[in-house]
Coordinates of C-alpha atoms in Angstrom, one line a residue:
Chain U
X5 CA 93.3 92.9 116.7
X6 CA 97.2 93.3 115.0
X7 CA 98.6 96.0 117.1
X8 CA 102.4 96.5 116.7
X9 CA 103.7 98.6 118.9
X10 CA 107.1 100.9 117.9
X11 CA 109.5 102.3 120.8
X12 CA 110.7 104.9 121.0
X13 CA 108.9 107.3 119.1
X14 CA 111.2 109.6 119.0
X15 CA 115.4 109.7 120.0
X16 CA 118.4 112.3 119.3
X17 CA 121.7 110.9 119.4
X18 CA 124.7 112.5 119.5
X19 CA 127.1 111.2 116.1
X20 CA 129.2 107.9 116.1
X21 CA 127.0 106.6 119.0
X22 CA 124.5 103.8 118.1
X23 CA 120.5 103.4 118.9
X24 CA 118.3 100.4 119.1
X25 CA 114.9 100.5 117.9
X26 CA 112.2 98.1 119.0
X27 CA 109.1 96.7 116.8
X28 CA 106.8 94.4 118.8
X29 CA 103.9 92.6 117.9
X30 CA 101.5 92.7 120.5
X31 CA 98.7 90.1 120.0
X32 CA 100.0 88.3 117.2
X33 CA 103.0 86.4 116.2
X34 CA 104.9 87.9 113.9
X35 CA 107.0 85.5 111.8
X36 CA 108.2 88.2 109.5
X37 CA 108.7 91.6 110.2
X38 CA 109.8 94.9 107.4
X39 CA 112.0 97.7 108.3
X40 CA 111.3 100.6 106.4
X41 CA 112.8 104.5 106.2
X42 CA 111.5 107.8 105.5
X43 CA 112.9 110.9 104.1
X44 CA 111.2 114.2 104.9
X45 CA 108.0 114.3 101.9
X46 CA 109.3 110.9 100.1
X47 CA 107.9 107.7 100.6
X48 CA 108.5 104.8 102.7
X49 CA 111.5 103.0 101.4
X50 CA 112.0 99.2 102.3
X51 CA 115.3 98.7 104.5
X52 CA 115.0 94.4 105.2
X53 CA 112.7 92.1 105.8
X54 CA 113.1 90.1 109.2
X55 CA 112.8 86.8 109.9
X56 CA 112.5 85.1 113.2
X57 CA 115.5 82.8 114.0
X58 CA 117.3 83.8 110.9
X59 CA 119.2 86.4 109.4
X60 CA 117.6 89.5 107.9
X61 CA 117.5 90.1 104.1
X62 CA 118.4 93.5 103.2
X63 CA 117.7 95.6 100.8
X64 CA 120.3 96.7 97.6
X65 CA 122.3 99.6 98.8
X66 CA 121.4 99.3 102.5
X67 CA 124.6 98.3 104.4
X68 CA 123.9 95.5 106.7
X69 CA 126.2 96.0 108.9
X70 CA 125.4 99.4 109.6
X71 CA 121.6 98.7 110.8
X72 CA 121.8 95.5 112.5
X73 CA 118.5 93.9 112.5
X74 CA 117.6 91.0 115.0
X75 CA 114.2 89.0 115.0
X76 CA 114.7 86.7 118.2
X77 CA 111.3 86.1 119.1
X78 CA 108.0 86.1 117.2
X79 CA 107.0 89.0 118.9
X80 CA 110.1 91.1 118.4
X81 CA 112.4 93.0 116.0
X82 CA 114.9 95.1 116.7
X83 CA 117.0 97.9 114.5
X84 CA 120.1 98.7 115.7
X85 CA 121.6 101.9 113.7
X86 CA 125.3 101.8 114.6
X87 CA 127.5 105.0 114.6
X88 CA 125.0 107.5 113.5
X89 CA 125.7 110.2 111.6
X90 CA 123.5 113.0 110.6
X91 CA 122.8 111.9 107.2
X92 CA 120.8 108.6 109.1
X93 CA 118.8 111.0 110.5
X94 CA 115.3 109.7 109.2
X95 CA 111.6 108.4 110.3
X96 CA 112.1 104.5 110.6
X97 CA 109.1 102.0 110.7
X98 CA 108.4 98.3 111.2
X99 CA 105.3 96.4 109.9
X100 CA 104.4 93.1 110.7
X101 CA 102.7 90.1 108.9
X102 CA 102.1 86.7 109.6
X103 CA 100.1 85.4 106.1
X104 CA 99.8 87.5 103.4
X105 CA 96.4 89.7 104.2
X106 CA 97.2 93.2 106.0
X107 CA 99.9 94.0 107.1
X108 CA 100.0 96.2 110.3
X109 CA 102.8 98.8 111.1
X110 CA 104.4 100.7 113.9
X111 CA 104.0 104.4 114.8
X112 CA 107.4 105.1 113.7
X113 CA 110.3 106.1 115.6
X114 CA 111.7 109.9 114.5
X115 CA 115.6 109.8 114.6
X116 CA 117.6 112.8 114.3
X117 CA 121.4 112.4 115.0
X118 CA 123.4 115.6 115.8
Chain A
X50 CA 105.6 93.0 91.8
X51 CA 103.8 95.2 89.3
X52 CA 104.2 99.1 89.1
X53 CA 101.2 101.5 89.9
X54 CA 100.8 104.9 89.0
X55 CA 98.8 107.7 90.9
X56 CA 98.2 111.1 90.9
X57 CA 100.5 113.3 93.0
X58 CA 97.7 115.3 94.8
X59 CA 93.8 115.6 94.9
X60 CA 91.3 118.1 97.2
X61 CA 88.3 117.1 98.1
X62 CA 85.4 118.9 100.0
X63 CA 84.3 117.5 103.0
X64 CA 81.3 115.3 103.1
X65 CA 82.1 114.7 99.6
X66 CA 82.6 111.2 98.2
X67 CA 86.7 111.2 97.3
X68 CA 87.7 108.8 94.3
X69 CA 91.1 108.2 94.5
X70 CA 92.6 106.3 91.0
X71 CA 95.4 103.8 90.2
X72 CA 96.8 102.2 87.1
X73 CA 98.4 99.1 87.1
X74 CA 98.0 97.8 83.8
X75 CA 101.0 95.2 84.1
X76 CA 99.4 93.8 86.9
X77 CA 99.5 90.1 87.1
X78 CA 96.4 87.1 87.3
X79 CA 98.0 86.5 91.2
X80 CA 98.4 89.9 92.1
X81 CA 96.2 91.8 94.6
X82 CA 95.3 95.3 94.9
X83 CA 96.0 97.1 98.6
X84 CA 95.6 100.3 100.1
X85 CA 97.4 102.1 102.5
X86 CA 97.1 105.9 103.9
X87 CA 99.7 107.3 105.8
X88 CA 98.6 110.2 108.1
X89 CA 101.3 112.9 108.5
X90 CA 104.3 111.5 110.7
X91 CA 102.5 108.2 111.5
X92 CA 102.9 104.8 110.2
X93 CA 101.0 103.3 107.1
X94 CA 97.1 102.4 108.3
X95 CA 96.0 99.5 106.3
X96 CA 92.5 100.5 104.2
X97 CA 91.4 97.5 102.1
X98 CA 92.1 94.8 99.4
X99 CA 91.0 92.9 96.7
X100 CA 91.9 90.8 93.8
X101 CA 89.3 91.3 91.1
X102 CA 85.9 91.6 92.8
X103 CA 85.0 95.1 94.4
X104 CA 85.4 95.5 97.9
X105 CA 83.8 97.8 101.2
X106 CA 84.6 97.8 104.3
X107 CA 84.2 100.2 107.3
X108 CA 86.6 102.8 106.2
X109 CA 86.3 103.0 102.2
X110 CA 85.0 100.5 98.9
X111 CA 87.8 99.3 96.4
X112 CA 86.3 99.2 92.4
X113 CA 88.3 97.1 90.7
X114 CA 88.0 97.4 86.6
X115 CA 87.5 94.4 85.0
X116 CA 90.3 93.5 83.1
X117 CA 92.4 94.3 86.3
X118 CA 94.4 97.5 85.1
X119 CA 93.1 100.0 87.3
X120 CA 91.3 100.2 90.6
X121 CA 89.8 103.2 92.4
X122 CA 89.6 103.7 96.3
X123 CA 86.3 105.4 97.6
X124 CA 85.7 107.7 100.6
X125 CA 82.4 107.8 101.0
X126 CA 81.9 110.6 103.1
X127 CA 85.3 112.6 103.5
X128 CA 86.2 114.2 106.6
X129 CA 89.2 116.5 107.8
X130 CA 90.8 113.7 109.3
X131 CA 91.1 111.5 106.2
X132 CA 93.8 114.3 104.6
X133 CA 96.7 111.7 104.5
X134 CA 99.1 109.9 101.6
X135 CA 97.1 107.5 100.0
X136 CA 99.1 104.2 98.7
X137 CA 97.8 101.9 95.7
X138 CA 100.3 98.8 95.9
X139 CA 99.9 95.8 93.9
X140 CA 101.7 92.8 95.5
X141 CA 101.8 89.0 94.7
X142 CA 100.2 86.2 97.4
X143 CA 103.2 84.1 98.5
X144 CA 101.5 81.7 100.3
X145 CA 99.8 80.9 103.3
X146 CA 102.4 81.1 106.4
X147 CA 104.6 84.0 104.6
X148 CA 104.4 87.2 104.2
X149 CA 106.1 88.8 101.0
X150 CA 107.0 92.7 101.4
X151 CA 105.0 95.8 100.0
X152 CA 107.0 98.2 98.3
X153 CA 105.5 102.0 98.6
X154 CA 105.0 104.3 95.6
X155 CA 104.8 108.0 95.4
X156 CA 101.3 108.1 96.4
X157 CA 98.7 110.5 96.4
X158 CA 98.3 113.0 98.9
X159 CA 94.5 113.6 99.4
X160 CA 93.6 117.3 100.9
X161 CA 90.2 117.4 102.4
X162 CA 89.0 121.1 102.9
X163 CA 85.8 122.6 104.7

């Protein structure tokens, strides 16, 4: 149980375009989802907390207009990287939790902006 | 959430027990100790968590000192597939029905060798 599916697993896009990443909880309802970013050889950095039916809470230094988060249902949250640039190339990971227990993470999305 | 300190890297021979330490000297009474691991280019995987009692599951054992200022994750018989970055995270429980964020430190890179 507690499976989180993240799609796509990798994407290459041109500079200036937008990319949408989906995070789905397959066998449970997730009132809260989290989005992380990880650069090579670094730890995971929390970008934002996504709450179903309300606006996301962004961490300090994360541009909310650039990283659009939508959590329209209890099983789906999306992260859209708008006007992507090479410096946005990274590994993006989502996680989902309902009660305060062990969280489940998606398999991650490798974004390369060329 | 309390800060944690882990060694940067450790080696372990296959078949031997891997003991990964974590210091969390500023832990509060309502904070749990969580362990996750991340295999290269994958999302983190939940291993185990505990409050003050030692815990064991099919993956590992968690030993928490009586003063709760440190803990040790034990992989009883390490295999090559256990090579990963192991993260010790301390966080408070926000309450039933809500989810609080996980903040990742730098973790310990465990290399299991033949």
